[in-house]
Amino acid sequence: VTIIMRGKPVVERLYLEMESLKQEHPALQERQAALATLAVGDLSAANSYRTSIECSCVRAGIAHLPIDLPQQTSGEVLGRTIASLNNNQEVSGILVFMPLPERISRRVVLGTLSPFKDVDGITPESQGRLRLDLAGLRPSCPLGGVEILDFYGIEPSAKDVVVVGRSPVVGGPLSTMLMHRDATVTLAHRRTSGLAELCRGASIVALAAGSPGLLTNDMVTPETVVLDFGANMVEGKIRGDAERGALEGYVAALSPVPGGTGPATAAVLVRNVLFAALASASGSLDVLPRAGTERRSSPVANSVTSSS
Ligand code: ADP
């Protein structure tokens, strides 16, 4: 039978941790942490994510400040908006929804956003800290995936892992996190040849390709653990990158879409807002955990038989 790695219990654990984090740190009690979410233009794709962020903020006792800039906003105005949020002491974290309109270079965001408020770990400072295994704010989506693996007792150490997709917010940082967790990581992408064979040889296949039904039965074995970050709209329904119908009942474990990595992402993002508030309060990013690297105990350890 396939273990369905649902996000829900992982999320519950994250909220419990956030509660203790608040109790441990007076700085988090003195001032309510706040997350600004910034969207440029119509972002129907981001709207459901924003709704779930909103719910997560409420639950964590964090203020949510949604900001919408018109589609024709210039890079300069976006840069100034981010700069003023950087300087706003009421704002602990800033999330800018991607993709931006094509006219605006990503560099506007990457170069302006304060690393202290970079709750999605996109800045060069955050990405460098992750690569160098230093404390810092990590991209929430891949970190949510690592939290799921830890929760279900799936140990990446010494395993062959294939990550499909190399984007800077999902596949790229996930491969780095799992590398730091002593996995042997292959980072596959659109130009990779022999993907099926690569995936078949892996213990863990992580999907971050944005391609519905990409992972089919012939690309996995009964030992495969599938971590699915896909969030594709197909006929009005959200679908992952795995062909779930075919894989469920066949592979060792899989994270469902919806209900898997998505909820974990939102909870990790909100925890990042608390982390960001802590970093700002202490004036240093070095007070943060080396999240994604430190192994976390599993309440359900041994429920997934590690393939020998
Ligand atoms: P996300 O934000 O979910 O990571 P992106 O669209 O930014 O998604 O990136 C998609 C990534 O997935 C790219 O690195 C691309 O090369 C990879 N990719 C997309 N389709 C395929 C495919 N069919 N096979 C392998 N890799 C793919």
Tab-separated table of C-alpha atoms and ligand atoms in Angstrom:
chain	number	residue	atom	x	y	z
A	1	VAL	CA	0.000	0.000	0.000
A	2	THR	CA	1.047	3.527	-0.696
A	3	ILE	CA	1.529	5.849	2.230
A	4	ILE	CA	-0.278	9.081	1.441
A	5	MET	CA	1.897	11.844	2.828
A	6	ARG	CA	-0.753	14.392	3.692
A	7	GLY	CA	0.256	17.905	4.618
A	8	LYS	CA	-2.318	18.315	7.372
A	9	PRO	CA	-0.508	16.637	10.285
A	10	VAL	CA	2.741	18.308	9.210
A	11	VAL	CA	0.972	21.654	9.318
A	12	GLU	CA	-0.379	20.881	12.803
A	13	ARG	CA	3.127	20.226	13.994
A	14	LEU	CA	4.361	23.469	12.445
A	15	TYR	CA	1.684	25.486	14.265
A	16	LEU	CA	2.567	23.869	17.573
A	17	GLU	CA	6.149	24.880	16.944
A	18	MET	CA	5.124	28.409	16.118
A	19	GLU	CA	3.303	28.585	19.449
A	20	SER	CA	6.428	27.567	21.336
A	21	LEU	CA	8.515	29.918	19.251
A	22	LYS	CA	6.295	32.784	20.353
A	23	GLN	CA	6.431	31.702	23.976
A	24	GLU	CA	10.214	31.456	23.901
A	25	HIS	CA	10.843	34.845	22.337
A	26	PRO	CA	9.568	38.007	24.029
A	27	ALA	CA	10.270	39.927	20.820
A	28	LEU	CA	7.441	37.980	19.164
A	29	GLN	CA	5.054	38.874	21.988
A	30	GLU	CA	5.846	42.558	22.071
A	31	ARG	CA	4.943	43.214	18.481
A	32	GLN	CA	2.599	41.336	16.163
A	33	ALA	CA	4.494	39.995	13.190
A	34	ALA	CA	3.098	41.009	9.815
A	35	LEU	CA	3.401	39.680	6.292
A	36	ALA	CA	3.012	41.924	3.258
A	37	THR	CA	2.022	40.122	0.072
A	38	LEU	CA	2.646	42.118	-3.039
A	39	ALA	CA	1.002	41.367	-6.364
A	40	VAL	CA	1.549	43.229	-9.620
A	41	GLY	CA	-1.388	43.093	-12.000
A	42	ASP	CA	-3.987	40.390	-12.193
A	43	LEU	CA	-2.672	37.284	-10.587
A	44	SER	CA	-5.451	34.756	-10.754
A	45	ALA	CA	-2.837	32.035	-10.330
A	46	ALA	CA	-1.640	33.509	-7.052
A	47	ASN	CA	-5.083	34.220	-5.659
A	48	SER	CA	-5.747	30.820	-4.172
A	49	TYR	CA	-2.248	30.819	-2.706
A	50	ARG	CA	-2.937	34.228	-1.203
A	51	THR	CA	-6.171	32.989	0.321
A	52	SER	CA	-4.388	30.108	1.981
A	53	ILE	CA	-1.628	32.451	3.167
A	54	GLU	CA	-4.317	34.679	4.664
A	55	CYS	CA	-5.809	31.730	6.578
A	56	SER	CA	-2.377	30.629	7.768
A	57	CYS	CA	-1.599	34.142	9.005
A	58	VAL	CA	-4.844	34.325	10.954
A	59	ARG	CA	-4.153	30.991	12.542
A	60	ALA	CA	-0.609	31.974	13.514
A	61	GLY	CA	-1.705	35.355	14.874
A	62	ILE	CA	0.169	37.211	12.175
A	63	ALA	CA	-1.161	40.272	10.397
A	64	HIS	CA	-1.566	40.055	6.629
A	65	LEU	CA	-1.138	43.150	4.523
A	66	PRO	CA	-2.163	42.488	0.901
A	67	ILE	CA	-0.875	45.064	-1.561
A	68	ASP	CA	-1.984	45.159	-5.181
A	69	LEU	CA	-0.177	47.245	-7.749
A	70	PRO	CA	-1.716	47.813	-11.190
A	71	GLN	CA	-0.560	45.766	-14.186
A	72	GLN	CA	1.208	48.776	-15.742
A	73	THR	CA	3.336	49.434	-12.633
A	74	SER	CA	6.926	50.288	-13.558
A	75	GLY	CA	9.932	48.488	-12.164
A	76	GLU	CA	10.890	51.715	-10.464
A	77	VAL	CA	7.594	51.997	-8.614
A	78	LEU	CA	7.748	48.351	-7.615
A	79	GLY	CA	11.289	48.894	-6.330
A	80	ARG	CA	10.176	51.907	-4.296
A	81	THR	CA	7.218	49.996	-2.881
A	82	ILE	CA	9.509	47.196	-1.743
A	83	ALA	CA	12.006	49.681	-0.329
A	84	SER	CA	9.324	51.363	1.732
A	85	LEU	CA	8.153	47.987	3.054
A	86	ASN	CA	11.790	47.220	3.925
A	87	ASN	CA	11.833	50.347	6.064
A	88	ASN	CA	8.423	49.797	7.598
A	89	GLN	CA	8.944	48.473	11.121
A	90	GLU	CA	5.396	47.112	11.189
A	91	VAL	CA	6.206	44.687	8.369
A	92	SER	CA	8.212	41.570	9.260
A	93	GLY	CA	8.140	39.752	5.959
A	94	ILE	CA	7.524	40.521	2.291
A	95	LEU	CA	6.332	38.085	-0.361
A	96	VAL	CA	6.238	39.185	-3.993
A	97	PHE	CA	4.100	36.969	-6.209
A	98	MET	CA	5.852	35.684	-9.298
A	99	PRO	CA	5.831	35.800	-12.216
A	100	LEU	CA	6.005	39.561	-12.568
A	101	PRO	CA	4.768	41.219	-15.763
A	102	GLU	CA	7.441	40.630	-18.398
A	103	ARG	CA	8.518	44.270	-18.522
A	104	ILE	CA	9.758	44.126	-14.945
A	105	SER	CA	13.044	42.395	-14.320
A	106	ARG	CA	13.242	39.971	-11.443
A	107	ARG	CA	16.357	41.875	-10.460
A	108	VAL	CA	14.182	44.715	-9.185
A	109	VAL	CA	12.858	42.400	-6.503
A	110	LEU	CA	16.023	40.376	-5.903
A	111	GLY	CA	18.143	43.493	-5.583
A	112	THR	CA	15.769	45.500	-3.403
A	113	LEU	CA	14.136	43.071	-1.019
A	114	SER	CA	15.786	43.107	2.399
A	115	PRO	CA	17.264	39.690	3.254
A	116	PHE	CA	15.771	40.222	6.720
A	117	LYS	CA	12.266	40.257	5.227
A	118	ASP	CA	12.848	37.718	2.476
A	119	VAL	CA	10.308	35.139	3.671
A	120	ASP	CA	10.495	33.130	0.469
A	121	GLY	CA	14.266	32.931	0.441
A	122	ILE	CA	14.644	34.353	-3.053
A	123	THR	CA	17.388	36.948	-2.584
A	124	PRO	CA	21.025	36.245	-3.375
A	125	GLU	CA	21.754	36.541	0.353
A	126	SER	CA	19.186	33.862	1.260
A	127	GLN	CA	20.118	31.578	-1.620
A	128	GLY	CA	23.812	31.944	-0.803
A	129	ARG	CA	23.165	31.165	2.842
A	130	LEU	CA	21.258	28.028	1.846
A	131	ARG	CA	23.990	26.923	-0.543
A	132	LEU	CA	26.643	27.483	2.114
A	133	ASP	CA	24.497	25.819	4.773
A	134	LEU	CA	24.397	28.956	6.905
A	135	ALA	CA	21.425	30.050	8.994
A	136	GLY	CA	18.858	31.982	7.008
A	137	LEU	CA	15.388	32.273	5.527
A	138	ARG	CA	14.656	29.366	3.175
A	139	PRO	CA	12.229	29.110	0.245
A	140	SER	CA	9.038	27.878	1.861
A	141	CYS	CA	7.869	25.460	-0.812
A	142	PRO	CA	10.908	23.139	-0.833
A	143	LEU	CA	11.294	23.468	2.926
A	144	GLY	CA	7.680	22.349	3.308
A	145	GLY	CA	8.607	19.282	1.244
A	146	VAL	CA	11.538	18.474	3.505
A	147	GLU	CA	9.241	18.886	6.516
A	148	ILE	CA	6.909	16.329	4.938
A	149	LEU	CA	9.714	13.819	4.372
A	150	ASP	CA	10.884	14.262	7.965
A	151	PHE	CA	7.386	13.946	9.355
A	152	TYR	CA	6.798	10.662	7.536
A	153	GLY	CA	10.184	9.329	8.554
A	154	ILE	CA	11.714	9.300	5.097
A	155	GLU	CA	15.432	9.745	5.476
A	156	PRO	CA	17.160	11.253	2.435
A	157	SER	CA	20.669	10.464	3.677
A	158	ALA	CA	22.584	8.187	1.306
A	159	LYS	CA	19.547	7.914	-0.998
A	160	ASP	CA	19.467	8.625	-4.698
A	161	VAL	CA	17.086	11.508	-5.259
A	162	VAL	CA	15.860	12.952	-8.536
A	163	VAL	CA	14.464	16.477	-8.437
A	164	VAL	CA	12.581	17.352	-11.625
A	165	GLY	CA	12.644	21.123	-12.176
A	166	ARG	CA	15.384	23.642	-11.396
A	167	SER	CA	13.476	26.805	-10.598
A	168	PRO	CA	15.059	29.097	-7.990
A	169	VAL	CA	12.084	28.814	-5.620
A	170	VAL	CA	11.341	25.095	-5.759
A	171	GLY	CA	13.537	22.566	-7.556
A	172	GLY	CA	16.834	24.394	-7.175
A	173	PRO	CA	16.715	24.998	-3.416
A	174	LEU	CA	15.122	21.593	-2.791
A	175	SER	CA	18.083	19.899	-4.449
A	176	THR	CA	20.419	21.941	-2.241
A	177	MET	CA	18.514	21.074	0.934
A	178	LEU	CA	18.538	17.369	0.118
A	179	MET	CA	22.206	17.553	-0.816
A	180	HIS	CA	22.882	18.995	2.651
A	181	ARG	CA	20.882	16.104	4.028
A	182	ASP	CA	23.409	13.750	2.432
A	183	ALA	CA	21.273	12.597	-0.459
A	184	THR	CA	22.866	12.004	-3.849
A	185	VAL	CA	20.851	14.456	-5.880
A	186	THR	CA	20.262	14.565	-9.620
A	187	LEU	CA	18.664	17.802	-10.762
A	188	ALA	CA	16.629	17.128	-13.900
A	189	HIS	CA	14.944	19.680	-16.122
A	190	ARG	CA	13.381	20.153	-19.537
A	191	ARG	CA	16.586	19.249	-21.370
A	192	THR	CA	17.349	16.148	-19.344
A	193	SER	CA	17.487	13.005	-21.421
A	194	GLY	CA	16.454	9.623	-20.096
A	195	LEU	CA	14.264	11.054	-17.350
A	196	ALA	CA	12.236	7.844	-16.989
A	197	GLU	CA	15.303	5.773	-16.311
A	198	LEU	CA	16.718	8.342	-13.901
A	199	CYS	CA	13.489	8.383	-11.923
A	200	ARG	CA	13.275	4.592	-11.859
A	201	GLY	CA	16.720	4.455	-10.295
A	202	ALA	CA	15.840	6.931	-7.545
A	203	SER	CA	14.516	6.276	-4.048
A	204	ILE	CA	12.852	9.676	-3.922
A	205	VAL	CA	11.438	11.541	-6.913
A	206	ALA	CA	10.543	15.174	-6.259
A	207	LEU	CA	8.391	16.862	-8.884
A	208	ALA	CA	8.614	20.614	-9.428
A	209	ALA	CA	8.108	20.844	-13.161
A	210	GLY	CA	4.658	22.354	-13.487
A	211	SER	CA	3.725	19.587	-15.897
A	212	PRO	CA	0.564	17.612	-15.034
A	213	GLY	CA	0.859	13.853	-15.295
A	214	LEU	CA	4.621	14.030	-15.965
A	215	LEU	CA	5.460	11.122	-13.668
A	216	THR	CA	3.879	7.933	-14.919
A	217	ASN	CA	3.863	4.376	-13.679
A	218	ASP	CA	6.699	3.225	-15.915
A	219	MET	CA	9.034	5.805	-14.310
A	220	VAL	CA	8.769	4.479	-10.760
A	221	THR	CA	9.102	1.271	-8.742
A	222	PRO	CA	7.185	-0.025	-5.707
A	223	GLU	CA	10.006	1.451	-3.584
A	224	THR	CA	9.713	4.986	-4.939
A	225	VAL	CA	8.738	7.881	-2.678
A	226	VAL	CA	7.077	10.654	-4.695
A	227	LEU	CA	7.057	14.235	-3.442
A	228	ASP	CA	4.801	16.301	-5.670
A	229	PHE	CA	5.108	20.104	-5.810
A	230	GLY	CA	3.081	20.450	-8.974
A	231	ALA	CA	0.129	22.836	-8.762
A	232	ASN	CA	-1.423	22.740	-12.214
A	233	MET	CA	-4.920	23.849	-13.068
A	234	VAL	CA	-6.469	21.148	-15.223
A	235	GLU	CA	-10.123	21.513	-16.142
A	236	GLY	CA	-10.686	23.728	-13.132
A	237	LYS	CA	-9.069	21.310	-10.724
A	238	ILE	CA	-5.663	21.440	-9.141
A	239	ARG	CA	-3.417	18.576	-10.220
A	240	GLY	CA	0.134	17.610	-9.388
A	241	ASP	CA	2.977	16.551	-11.661
A	242	ALA	CA	2.389	12.890	-10.822
A	243	GLU	CA	-0.225	10.773	-12.495
A	244	ARG	CA	-1.731	10.054	-9.154
A	245	GLY	CA	-4.361	7.565	-10.212
A	246	ALA	CA	-1.748	5.241	-11.634
A	247	LEU	CA	0.825	5.692	-8.873
A	248	GLU	CA	-1.393	5.395	-5.840
A	249	GLY	CA	-1.366	1.802	-4.690
A	250	TYR	CA	1.879	1.156	-6.543
A	251	VAL	CA	4.645	3.396	-5.135
A	252	ALA	CA	5.824	3.327	-1.512
A	253	ALA	CA	4.633	6.822	-0.660
A	254	LEU	CA	3.329	9.927	-2.340
A	255	SER	CA	2.259	13.414	-1.374
A	256	PRO	CA	-1.217	14.161	-2.741
A	257	VAL	CA	-2.194	17.227	-4.733
A	258	PRO	CA	-4.135	18.972	-3.381
A	259	GLY	CA	-3.452	18.439	0.304
A	260	GLY	CA	0.253	17.639	0.315
A	261	THR	CA	3.067	20.100	-0.248
A	262	GLY	CA	0.668	23.039	-0.721
A	263	PRO	CA	-0.568	23.324	2.866
A	264	ALA	CA	2.955	22.670	4.151
A	265	THR	CA	4.245	25.541	2.019
A	266	ALA	CA	1.792	28.036	3.490
A	267	ALA	CA	2.587	26.978	7.070
A	268	VAL	CA	6.333	27.147	6.491
A	269	LEU	CA	5.907	30.573	4.921
A	270	VAL	CA	4.111	31.812	8.015
A	271	ARG	CA	6.792	30.321	10.241
A	272	ASN	CA	9.307	32.191	8.102
A	273	VAL	CA	7.477	35.415	8.983
A	274	LEU	CA	8.144	34.658	12.654
A	275	PHE	CA	11.749	33.810	11.838
A	276	ALA	CA	12.062	37.078	9.933
A	277	ALA	CA	10.629	39.008	12.893
A	278	LEU	CA	13.198	37.335	15.138
A	279	ALA	CA	16.060	38.126	12.794
A	280	SER	CA	15.008	41.782	12.603
A	281	ALA	CA	14.579	42.038	16.358
A	282	SER	CA	18.050	40.686	16.990
A	283	GLY	CA	19.669	42.426	14.030
A	284	SER	CA	21.161	39.213	12.687
A	285	LEU	CA	20.192	36.402	10.341
A	286	ASP	CA	22.563	34.127	12.192
A	287	VAL	CA	20.051	33.591	14.996
A	288	LEU	CA	17.886	31.586	12.583
A	289	PRO	CA	17.998	27.806	12.206
A	290	ARG	CA	19.798	26.092	9.367
A	291	ALA	CA	16.363	25.026	8.236
A	292	GLY	CA	16.219	22.214	5.732
A	293	THR	CA	19.515	20.819	6.920
A	294	GLU	CA	18.799	19.818	10.474
A	295	ARG	CA	17.102	16.460	10.689
A	296	ARG	CA	13.797	16.536	12.532
A	297	SER	CA	12.318	13.668	14.464
A	298	SER	CA	9.357	11.897	12.954
A	299	PRO	CA	6.241	11.097	14.968
A	300	VAL	CA	5.535	8.280	12.539
A	301	ALA	CA	9.085	7.013	12.033
A	302	ASN	CA	9.476	3.517	10.620
A	303	SER	CA	6.039	3.627	9.056
A	304	VAL	CA	7.739	3.931	5.715
A	305	THR	CA	10.110	1.049	5.219
A	306	SER	CA	13.405	2.464	4.075
A	307	SER	CA	14.436	0.675	0.942
A	308	SER	CA	17.559	-1.331	1.498
B	1	ADP	P1	8.175	25.899	-10.390
B	1	ADP	O1	7.995	27.328	-10.009
B	1	ADP	O2	7.038	25.008	-9.991
B	1	ADP	O3	9.474	25.316	-9.960
B	1	ADP	P2	8.877	26.641	-13.133
B	1	ADP	O4	7.870	26.745	-14.230
B	1	ADP	O5	9.554	27.850	-12.632
B	1	ADP	O6	8.125	25.806	-11.965
B	1	ADP	O7	10.013	25.644	-13.584
B	1	ADP	C1	9.715	24.459	-14.198
B	1	ADP	C2	10.968	23.605	-14.186
B	1	ADP	O8	10.604	22.286	-14.565
B	1	ADP	C3	12.044	24.035	-15.174
B	1	ADP	O9	13.301	23.880	-14.551
B	1	ADP	C4	11.903	23.051	-16.324
B	1	ADP	O10	13.166	22.800	-16.954
B	1	ADP	C5	11.365	21.820	-15.658
B	1	ADP	N1	10.474	21.062	-16.521
B	1	ADP	C6	9.303	21.462	-17.049
B	1	ADP	N2	8.732	20.503	-17.788
B	1	ADP	C7	9.546	19.441	-17.721
B	1	ADP	C8	9.517	18.125	-18.251
B	1	ADP	N3	8.511	17.712	-19.033
B	1	ADP	N4	10.543	17.305	-17.965
B	1	ADP	C9	11.539	17.700	-17.184
B	1	ADP	N5	11.637	18.920	-16.638
B	1	ADP	C10	10.660	19.781	-16.901
